[in-house]
Tab-separated table of C-alpha atoms in Angstrom:
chain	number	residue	atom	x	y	z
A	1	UNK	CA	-34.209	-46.174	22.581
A	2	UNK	CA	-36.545	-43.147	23.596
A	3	UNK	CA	-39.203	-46.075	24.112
A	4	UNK	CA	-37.216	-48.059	26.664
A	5	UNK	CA	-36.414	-45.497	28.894
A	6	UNK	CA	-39.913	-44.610	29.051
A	7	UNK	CA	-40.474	-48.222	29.850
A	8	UNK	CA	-37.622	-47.790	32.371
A	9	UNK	CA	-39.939	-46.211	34.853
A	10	UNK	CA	-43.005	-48.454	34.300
A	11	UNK	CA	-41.430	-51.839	33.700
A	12	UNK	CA	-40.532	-53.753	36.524
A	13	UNK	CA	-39.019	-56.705	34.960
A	14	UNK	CA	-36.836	-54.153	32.488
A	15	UNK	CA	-35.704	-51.954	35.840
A	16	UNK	CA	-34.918	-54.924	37.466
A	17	UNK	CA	-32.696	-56.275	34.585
A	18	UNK	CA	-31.379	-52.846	33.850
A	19	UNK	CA	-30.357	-52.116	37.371
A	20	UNK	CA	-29.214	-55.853	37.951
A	21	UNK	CA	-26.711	-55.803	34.848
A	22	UNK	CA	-25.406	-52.133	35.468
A	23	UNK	CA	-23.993	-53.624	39.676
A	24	UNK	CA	-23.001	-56.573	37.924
A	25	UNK	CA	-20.855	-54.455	35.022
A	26	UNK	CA	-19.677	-51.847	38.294
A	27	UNK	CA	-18.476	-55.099	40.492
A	28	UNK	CA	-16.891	-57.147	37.784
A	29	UNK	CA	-15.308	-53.742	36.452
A	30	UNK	CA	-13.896	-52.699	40.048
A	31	UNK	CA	-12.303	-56.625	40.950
A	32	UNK	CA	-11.541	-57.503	36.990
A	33	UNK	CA	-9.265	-54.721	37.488
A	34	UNK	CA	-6.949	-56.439	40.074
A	35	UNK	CA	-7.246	-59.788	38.215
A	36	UNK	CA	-5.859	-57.564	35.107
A	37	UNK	CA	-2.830	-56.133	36.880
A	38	UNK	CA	-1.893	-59.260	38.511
A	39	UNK	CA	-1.918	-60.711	34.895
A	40	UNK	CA	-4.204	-63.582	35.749
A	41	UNK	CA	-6.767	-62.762	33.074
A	42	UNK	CA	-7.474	-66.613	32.316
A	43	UNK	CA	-8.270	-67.315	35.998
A	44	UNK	CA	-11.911	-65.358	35.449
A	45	UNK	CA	-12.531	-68.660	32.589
A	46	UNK	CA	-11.274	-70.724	34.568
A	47	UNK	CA	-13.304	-69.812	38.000
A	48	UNK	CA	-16.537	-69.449	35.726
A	49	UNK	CA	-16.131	-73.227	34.291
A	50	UNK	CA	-15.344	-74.376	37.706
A	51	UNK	CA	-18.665	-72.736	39.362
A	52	UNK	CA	-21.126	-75.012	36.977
A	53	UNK	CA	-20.573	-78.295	38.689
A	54	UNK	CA	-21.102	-76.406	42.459
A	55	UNK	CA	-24.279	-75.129	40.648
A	56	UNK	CA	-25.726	-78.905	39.400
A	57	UNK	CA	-24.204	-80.429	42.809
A	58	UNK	CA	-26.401	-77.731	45.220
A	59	UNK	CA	-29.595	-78.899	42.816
A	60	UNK	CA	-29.012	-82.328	43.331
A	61	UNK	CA	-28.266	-82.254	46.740
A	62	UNK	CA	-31.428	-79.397	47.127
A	63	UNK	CA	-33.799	-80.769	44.510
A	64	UNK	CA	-34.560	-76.392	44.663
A	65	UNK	CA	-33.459	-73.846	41.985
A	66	UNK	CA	-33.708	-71.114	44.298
A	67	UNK	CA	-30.815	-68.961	43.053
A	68	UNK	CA	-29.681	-68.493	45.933
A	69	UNK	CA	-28.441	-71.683	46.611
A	70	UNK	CA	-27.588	-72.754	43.021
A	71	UNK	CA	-25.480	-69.569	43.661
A	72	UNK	CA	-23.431	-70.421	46.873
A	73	UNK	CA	-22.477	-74.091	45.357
A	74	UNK	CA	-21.273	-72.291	42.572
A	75	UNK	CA	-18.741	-70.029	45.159
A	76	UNK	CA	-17.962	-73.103	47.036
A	77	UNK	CA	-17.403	-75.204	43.589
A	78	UNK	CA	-15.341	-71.815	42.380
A	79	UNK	CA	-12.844	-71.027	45.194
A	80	UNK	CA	-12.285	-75.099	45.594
A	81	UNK	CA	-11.010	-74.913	41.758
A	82	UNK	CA	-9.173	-71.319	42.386
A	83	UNK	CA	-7.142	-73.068	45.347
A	84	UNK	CA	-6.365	-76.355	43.181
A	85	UNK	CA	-5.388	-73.808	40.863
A	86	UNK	CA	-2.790	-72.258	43.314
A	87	UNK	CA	-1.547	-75.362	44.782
A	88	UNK	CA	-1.207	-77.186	41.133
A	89	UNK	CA	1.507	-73.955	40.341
A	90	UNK	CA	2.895	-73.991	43.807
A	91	UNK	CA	3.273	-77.651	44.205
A	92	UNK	CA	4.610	-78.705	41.093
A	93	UNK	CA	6.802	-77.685	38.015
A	94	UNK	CA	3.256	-76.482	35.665
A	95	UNK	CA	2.989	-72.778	34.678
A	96	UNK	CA	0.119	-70.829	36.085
A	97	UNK	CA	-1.565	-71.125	32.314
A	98	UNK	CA	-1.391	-74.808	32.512
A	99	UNK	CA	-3.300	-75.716	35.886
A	100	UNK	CA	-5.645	-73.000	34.686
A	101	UNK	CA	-6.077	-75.358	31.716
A	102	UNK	CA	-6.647	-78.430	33.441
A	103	UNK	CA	-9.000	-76.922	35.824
A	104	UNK	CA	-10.614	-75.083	33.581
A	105	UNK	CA	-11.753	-78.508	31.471
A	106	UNK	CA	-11.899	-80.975	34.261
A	107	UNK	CA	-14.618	-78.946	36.541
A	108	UNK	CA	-16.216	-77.939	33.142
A	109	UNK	CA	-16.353	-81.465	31.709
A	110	UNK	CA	-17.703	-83.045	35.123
A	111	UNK	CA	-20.218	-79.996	35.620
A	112	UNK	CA	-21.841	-80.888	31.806
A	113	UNK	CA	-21.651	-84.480	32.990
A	114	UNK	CA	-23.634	-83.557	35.852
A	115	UNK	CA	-25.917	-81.651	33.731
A	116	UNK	CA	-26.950	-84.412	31.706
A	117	UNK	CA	-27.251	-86.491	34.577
A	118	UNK	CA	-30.310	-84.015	35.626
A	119	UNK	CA	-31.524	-83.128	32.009
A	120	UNK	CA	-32.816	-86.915	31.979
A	121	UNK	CA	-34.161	-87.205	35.796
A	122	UNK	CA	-37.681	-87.761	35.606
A	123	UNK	CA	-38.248	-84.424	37.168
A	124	UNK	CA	-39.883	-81.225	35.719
A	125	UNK	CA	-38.089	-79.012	37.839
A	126	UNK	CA	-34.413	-79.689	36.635
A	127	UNK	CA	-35.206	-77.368	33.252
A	128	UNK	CA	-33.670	-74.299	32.977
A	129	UNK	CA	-30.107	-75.035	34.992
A	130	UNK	CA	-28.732	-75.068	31.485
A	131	UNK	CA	-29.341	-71.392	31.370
A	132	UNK	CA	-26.405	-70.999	33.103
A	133	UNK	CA	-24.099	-72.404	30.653
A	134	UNK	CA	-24.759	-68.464	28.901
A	135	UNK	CA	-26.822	-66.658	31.268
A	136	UNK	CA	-30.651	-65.387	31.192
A	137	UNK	CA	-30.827	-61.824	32.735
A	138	UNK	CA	-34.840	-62.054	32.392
A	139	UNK	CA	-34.893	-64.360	35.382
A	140	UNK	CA	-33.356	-61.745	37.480
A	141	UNK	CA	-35.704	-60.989	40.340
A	142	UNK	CA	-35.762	-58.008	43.246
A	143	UNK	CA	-33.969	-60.141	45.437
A	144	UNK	CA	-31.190	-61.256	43.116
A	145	UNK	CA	-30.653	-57.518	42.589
A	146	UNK	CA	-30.536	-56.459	46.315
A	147	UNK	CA	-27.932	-59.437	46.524
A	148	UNK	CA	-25.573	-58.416	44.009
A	149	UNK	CA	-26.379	-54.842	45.511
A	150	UNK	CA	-25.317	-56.087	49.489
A	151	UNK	CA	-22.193	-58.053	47.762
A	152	UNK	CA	-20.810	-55.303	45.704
A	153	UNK	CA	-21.089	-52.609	49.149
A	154	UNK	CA	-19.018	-55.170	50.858
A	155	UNK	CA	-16.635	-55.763	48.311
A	156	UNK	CA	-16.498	-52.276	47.949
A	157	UNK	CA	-15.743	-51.580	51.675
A	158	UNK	CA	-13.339	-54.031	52.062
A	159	UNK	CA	-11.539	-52.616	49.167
A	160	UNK	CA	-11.552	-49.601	50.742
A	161	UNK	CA	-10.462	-51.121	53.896
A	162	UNK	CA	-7.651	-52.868	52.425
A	163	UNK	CA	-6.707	-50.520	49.489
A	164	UNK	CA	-3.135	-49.735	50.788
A	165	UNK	CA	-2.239	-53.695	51.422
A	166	UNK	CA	-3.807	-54.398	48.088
A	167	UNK	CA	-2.089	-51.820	46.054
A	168	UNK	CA	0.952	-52.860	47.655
A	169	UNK	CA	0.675	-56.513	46.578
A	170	UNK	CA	-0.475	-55.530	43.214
A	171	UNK	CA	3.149	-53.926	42.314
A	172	UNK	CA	5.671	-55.629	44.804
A	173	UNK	CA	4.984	-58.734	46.926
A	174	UNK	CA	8.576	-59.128	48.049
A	175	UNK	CA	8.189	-55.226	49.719
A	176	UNK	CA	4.682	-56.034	51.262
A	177	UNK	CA	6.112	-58.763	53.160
A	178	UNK	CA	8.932	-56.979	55.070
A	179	UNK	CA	6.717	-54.528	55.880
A	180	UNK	CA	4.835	-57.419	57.612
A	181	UNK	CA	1.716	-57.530	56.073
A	182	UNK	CA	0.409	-60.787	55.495
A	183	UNK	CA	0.470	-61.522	51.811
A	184	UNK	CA	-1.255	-64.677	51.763
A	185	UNK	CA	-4.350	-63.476	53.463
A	186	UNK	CA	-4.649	-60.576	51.164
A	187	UNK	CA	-4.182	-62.606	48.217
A	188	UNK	CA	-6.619	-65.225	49.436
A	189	UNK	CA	-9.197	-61.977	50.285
A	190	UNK	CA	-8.472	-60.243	46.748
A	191	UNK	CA	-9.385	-63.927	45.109
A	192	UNK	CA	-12.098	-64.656	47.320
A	193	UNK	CA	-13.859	-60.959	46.109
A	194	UNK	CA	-12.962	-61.860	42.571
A	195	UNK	CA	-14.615	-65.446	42.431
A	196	UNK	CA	-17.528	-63.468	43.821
A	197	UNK	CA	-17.917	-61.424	41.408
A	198	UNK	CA	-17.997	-64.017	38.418
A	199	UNK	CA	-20.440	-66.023	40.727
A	200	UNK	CA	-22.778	-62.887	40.791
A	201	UNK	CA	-22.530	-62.402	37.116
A	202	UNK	CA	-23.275	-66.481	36.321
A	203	UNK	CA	-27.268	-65.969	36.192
A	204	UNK	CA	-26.779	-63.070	33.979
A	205	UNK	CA	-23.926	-63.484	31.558
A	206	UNK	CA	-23.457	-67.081	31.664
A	207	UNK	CA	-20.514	-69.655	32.523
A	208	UNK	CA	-18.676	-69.170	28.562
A	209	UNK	CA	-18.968	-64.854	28.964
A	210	UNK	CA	-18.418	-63.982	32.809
A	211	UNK	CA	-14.698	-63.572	32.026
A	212	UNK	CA	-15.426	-61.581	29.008
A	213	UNK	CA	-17.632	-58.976	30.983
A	214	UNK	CA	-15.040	-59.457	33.791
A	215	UNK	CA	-11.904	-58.223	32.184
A	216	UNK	CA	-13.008	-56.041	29.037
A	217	UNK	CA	-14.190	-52.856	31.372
A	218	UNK	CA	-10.710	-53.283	33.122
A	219	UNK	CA	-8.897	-53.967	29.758
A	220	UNK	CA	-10.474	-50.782	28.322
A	221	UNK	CA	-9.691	-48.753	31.578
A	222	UNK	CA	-5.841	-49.585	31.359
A	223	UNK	CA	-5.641	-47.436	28.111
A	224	UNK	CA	-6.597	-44.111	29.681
A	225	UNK	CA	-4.733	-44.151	33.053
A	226	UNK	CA	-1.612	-45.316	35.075
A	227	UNK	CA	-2.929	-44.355	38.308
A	228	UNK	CA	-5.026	-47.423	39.952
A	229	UNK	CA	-7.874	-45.645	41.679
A	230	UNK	CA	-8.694	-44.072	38.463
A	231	UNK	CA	-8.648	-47.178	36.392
A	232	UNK	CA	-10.430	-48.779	39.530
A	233	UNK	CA	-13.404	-46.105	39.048
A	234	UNK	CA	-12.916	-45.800	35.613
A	235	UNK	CA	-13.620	-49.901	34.942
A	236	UNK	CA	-16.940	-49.953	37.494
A	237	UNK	CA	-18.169	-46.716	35.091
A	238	UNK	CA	-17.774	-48.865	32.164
A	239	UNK	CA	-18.584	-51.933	33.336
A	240	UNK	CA	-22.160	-50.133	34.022
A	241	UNK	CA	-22.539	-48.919	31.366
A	242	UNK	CA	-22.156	-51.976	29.412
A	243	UNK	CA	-24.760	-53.378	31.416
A	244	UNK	CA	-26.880	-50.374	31.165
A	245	UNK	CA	-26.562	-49.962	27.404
A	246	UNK	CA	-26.377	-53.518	26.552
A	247	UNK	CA	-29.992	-54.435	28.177
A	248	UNK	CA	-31.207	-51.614	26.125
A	249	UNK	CA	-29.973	-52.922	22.774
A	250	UNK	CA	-31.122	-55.597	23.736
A	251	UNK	CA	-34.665	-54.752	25.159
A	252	UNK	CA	-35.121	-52.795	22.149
A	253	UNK	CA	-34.916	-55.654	19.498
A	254	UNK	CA	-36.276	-58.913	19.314
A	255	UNK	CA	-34.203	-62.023	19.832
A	256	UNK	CA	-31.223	-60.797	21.093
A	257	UNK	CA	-30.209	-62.156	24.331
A	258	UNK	CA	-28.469	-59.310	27.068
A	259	UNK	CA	-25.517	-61.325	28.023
A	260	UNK	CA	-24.024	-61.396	24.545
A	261	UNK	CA	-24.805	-58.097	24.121
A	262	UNK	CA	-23.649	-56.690	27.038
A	263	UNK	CA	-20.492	-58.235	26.199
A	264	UNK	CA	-20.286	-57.117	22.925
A	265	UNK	CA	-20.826	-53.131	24.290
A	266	UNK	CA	-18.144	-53.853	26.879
A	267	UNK	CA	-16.012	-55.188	24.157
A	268	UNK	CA	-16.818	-51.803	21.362
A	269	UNK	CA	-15.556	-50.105	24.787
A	270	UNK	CA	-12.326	-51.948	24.690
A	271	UNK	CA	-11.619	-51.629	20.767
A	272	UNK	CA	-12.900	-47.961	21.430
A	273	UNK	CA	-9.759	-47.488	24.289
A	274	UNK	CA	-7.230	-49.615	21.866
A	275	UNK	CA	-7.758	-46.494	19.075
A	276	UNK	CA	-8.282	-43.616	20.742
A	277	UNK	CA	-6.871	-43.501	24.073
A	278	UNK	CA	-4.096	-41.028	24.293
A	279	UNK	CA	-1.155	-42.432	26.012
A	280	UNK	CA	-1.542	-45.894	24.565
A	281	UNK	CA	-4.139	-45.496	21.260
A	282	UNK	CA	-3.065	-47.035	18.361
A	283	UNK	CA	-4.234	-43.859	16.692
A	284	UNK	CA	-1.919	-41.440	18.860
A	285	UNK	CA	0.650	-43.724	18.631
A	286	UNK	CA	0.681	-43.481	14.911
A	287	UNK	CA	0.743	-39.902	14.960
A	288	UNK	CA	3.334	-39.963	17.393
A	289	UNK	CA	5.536	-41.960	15.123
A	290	UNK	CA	5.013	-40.335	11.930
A	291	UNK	CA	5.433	-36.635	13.942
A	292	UNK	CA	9.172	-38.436	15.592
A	293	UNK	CA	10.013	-39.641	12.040
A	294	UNK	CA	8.804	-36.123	10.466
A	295	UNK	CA	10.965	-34.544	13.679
A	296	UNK	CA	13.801	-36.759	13.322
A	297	UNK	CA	13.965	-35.694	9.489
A	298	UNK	CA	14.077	-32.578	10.475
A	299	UNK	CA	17.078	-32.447	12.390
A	300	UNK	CA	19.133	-34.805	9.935
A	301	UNK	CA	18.466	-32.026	7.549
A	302	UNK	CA	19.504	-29.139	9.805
A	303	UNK	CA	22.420	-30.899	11.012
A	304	UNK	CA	23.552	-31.218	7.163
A	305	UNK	CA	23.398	-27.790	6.792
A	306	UNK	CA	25.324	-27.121	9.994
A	307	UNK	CA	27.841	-29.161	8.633
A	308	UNK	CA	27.828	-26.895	5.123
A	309	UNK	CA	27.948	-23.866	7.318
A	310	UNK	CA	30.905	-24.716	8.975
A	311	UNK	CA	32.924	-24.337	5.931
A	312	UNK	CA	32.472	-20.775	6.156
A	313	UNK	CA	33.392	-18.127	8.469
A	314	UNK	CA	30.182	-16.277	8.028
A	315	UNK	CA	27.621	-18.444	8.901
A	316	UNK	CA	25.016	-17.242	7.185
A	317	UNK	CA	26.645	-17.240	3.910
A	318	UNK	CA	23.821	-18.438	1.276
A	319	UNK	CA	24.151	-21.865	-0.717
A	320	UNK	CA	22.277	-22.986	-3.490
A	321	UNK	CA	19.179	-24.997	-2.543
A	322	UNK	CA	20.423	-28.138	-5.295
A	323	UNK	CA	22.960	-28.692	-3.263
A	324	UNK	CA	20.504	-30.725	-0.767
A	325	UNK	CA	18.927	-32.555	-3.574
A	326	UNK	CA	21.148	-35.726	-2.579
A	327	UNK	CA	20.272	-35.906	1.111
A	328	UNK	CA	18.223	-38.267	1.548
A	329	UNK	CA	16.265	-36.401	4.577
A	330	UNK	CA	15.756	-33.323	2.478
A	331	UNK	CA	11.986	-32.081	1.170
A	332	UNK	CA	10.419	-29.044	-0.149
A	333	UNK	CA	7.909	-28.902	3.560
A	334	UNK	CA	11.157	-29.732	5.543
A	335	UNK	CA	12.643	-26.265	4.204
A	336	UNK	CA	9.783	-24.569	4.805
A	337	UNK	CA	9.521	-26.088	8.438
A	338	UNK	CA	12.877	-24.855	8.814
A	339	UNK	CA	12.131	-21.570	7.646
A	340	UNK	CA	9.082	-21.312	10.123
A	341	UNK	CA	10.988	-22.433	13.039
A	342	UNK	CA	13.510	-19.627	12.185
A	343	UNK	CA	16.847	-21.878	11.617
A	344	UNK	CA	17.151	-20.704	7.893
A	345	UNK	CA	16.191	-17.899	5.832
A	346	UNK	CA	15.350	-18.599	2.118
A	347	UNK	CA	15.856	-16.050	-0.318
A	348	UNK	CA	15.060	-17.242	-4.018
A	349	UNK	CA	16.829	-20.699	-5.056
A	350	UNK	CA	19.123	-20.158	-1.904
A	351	UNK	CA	19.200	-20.795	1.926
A	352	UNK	CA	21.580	-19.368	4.710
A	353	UNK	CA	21.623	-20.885	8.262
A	354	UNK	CA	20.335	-18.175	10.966
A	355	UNK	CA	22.480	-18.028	14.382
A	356	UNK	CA	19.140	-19.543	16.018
A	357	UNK	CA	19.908	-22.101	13.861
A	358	UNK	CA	23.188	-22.264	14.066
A	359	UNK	CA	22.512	-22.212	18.077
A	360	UNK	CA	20.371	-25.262	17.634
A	361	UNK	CA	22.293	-27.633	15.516
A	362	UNK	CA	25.680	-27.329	17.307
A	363	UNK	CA	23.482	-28.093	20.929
A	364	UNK	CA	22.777	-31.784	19.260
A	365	UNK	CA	25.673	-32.271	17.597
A	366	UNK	CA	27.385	-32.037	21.251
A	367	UNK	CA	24.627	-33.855	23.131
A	368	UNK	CA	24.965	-36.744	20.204
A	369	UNK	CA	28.987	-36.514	21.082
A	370	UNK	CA	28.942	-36.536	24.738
A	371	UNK	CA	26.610	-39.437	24.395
């Protein structure tokens, strides 16, 4: 690791790649966010697959692979199957999942057609298209940097531009449009950014991963926040570094290509979030649940020995531990948490309540009444 980022400096090919993947990971992050809160999570597969025939088409039609252009029949190819997509679920009775389906295997099936079709043209120049099908970052040049660099500043200010209207839409549509915003066009505009994206991250990742590095940062970002800037910010950061720390694992062993990887960082970063976050960790949430059941114990115990009390005038008349031995919420450490919290007082084999205690129990037993 020490060795690459001494190569970092001195390495233009690694920089390039290094700097390329880490925009890429920061763009896909910052739209695959939207695309994750407006639950369309499958669309990112779905634009991906439809991109490779718009990428064989602009060769054919070209007879170049100047990324460039591969590039902007992939858009065109990618926002013709996003808007089938939309007027397949808006036209007719098929879920949203469906037409993504369809559209999804029909643009993929005709774009490997297509590929063949080339593969066996008597022309040298038609190898290497199939390196989109899972993405090369090696081939990255300066210029396909400084392009994903121009395209993620304009997505970025037009997110800025439009962050009210967007965040809007994102949580009620029905309340953005009698405020008189124009729904469509922001939906079309939030699409249009996010079909740019995965056509950015094509030469890198591939057609099978883009949605993979397009929703995992966002995915992963969800666990630590509620608030969308921050999970906005928060995905572009990860995305990064995946890209960052993915061509490093990568550039550090032989073999191993830097799309995979980087997808396979981004995804550690989502299975890292699923544990550990604190709101929504699976660890937390365990201890959260074992602390409510420990809690909840606790009070069916002290509201048992409210009930005992209130045989006797003096409430803190002492009773023989053994008489708990039957309740079925009743331990040795619940005692002593009882003790600690000051609601009893034990004094050899016997307890007595404590008005603190006595305070406490009779609250819930009339908040449990009144409800």
């Amino acid at each position: 690791m020490q060795e690459y980022f001494n190569l970092l400096w001195t390495d233009y090919t690694l920089r390039t790649i290094t700097l390329g993947t880490a925009v890429l990971g920061a763009i896909c992050g910052m739209l695959g966010s939207f695309a994750v809160l407006r639950k369309e999570s499958l669309l990112g597969d779905a634009i991906s697959h439809a991109a490779l025939p718009g990428i064989a088409l602009a060769f054919l039609i070209t007879g170049a692979k100047d990324s460039g252009t591969l590039l902007l029949g992939a858009l065109v190819s990618g926002l013709i199957g996003t808007f089938w997509i939309r007027g397949i679920t808006s036209k007719t009775h098929l879920k949203s999942d469906t037409a993504l389906g369809l559209i999804l295997s029909i643009f993929f099936g005709f774009g490997m057609l297509l590929l063949t079709f080339i593969q066996k043209q008597p022309n040298a120049n038609q190898a290497g298209l199939d390196k989109y099908l899972f993405g090369q970052a090696a081939t990255l040049v300066e210029s396909d940097v400084k392009l994903m660099i121009t395209v993620t500043g304009i997505s970025l200010f037009v997110m800025l531009l439009f962050w009210k209207e967007f965040k809007i839409l994102l949580f009620d549509a029905d309340y953005t449009k009698t405020l008189g915003f124009n729904t469509k066009f922001i939906d079309v505009l939030i699409t249009f950014l996010i079909v740019l994206a995965i056509v950015l991250g094509l030469q890198t990742v591939g057609v099978v991963l883009m949605s993979a590095i397009l929703l995992a940062p966002a995915a992963a970002s969800r666990q630590w926040t509620n608030n969308l800037g921050t999970m906005v910010l928060l995905s572009a950061l990860i995305g990064a570094f995946s890209g960052v720390f993915g061509t490093a694992i990568s550039a550090s062993q032989n073999n191993l290509s830097t799309g995979p990887v980087i997808v396979l960082v981004a995804g550690a970063f989502v299975l890292f979030s699923f544990i550990f976050s604190p709101k929504r960790g699976l660890l937390f949430r365990e201890i959260r649940f074992r602390k409510n059941r420990t809690d909840l114990k606790l009070m069916k115990t002290l509201q048992f020995m409210y009930g005992i009390a209130q045989d006797h005038e003096n409430i803190s008349h002492p009773h023989a531990i053994r008489i708990l031995n039957n309740f079925q919420g009743y331990t040795r450490d619940s005692l002593k948490k009882l003790e600690h919290e000051g609601w009893i007082s034990i004094e050899g084999q016997q307890w007595a309540m404590t008005p603190k205690g006595y305070k406490q129990a009779q609250e819930m037993y009339n908040q449990q009444k009144n409800e």
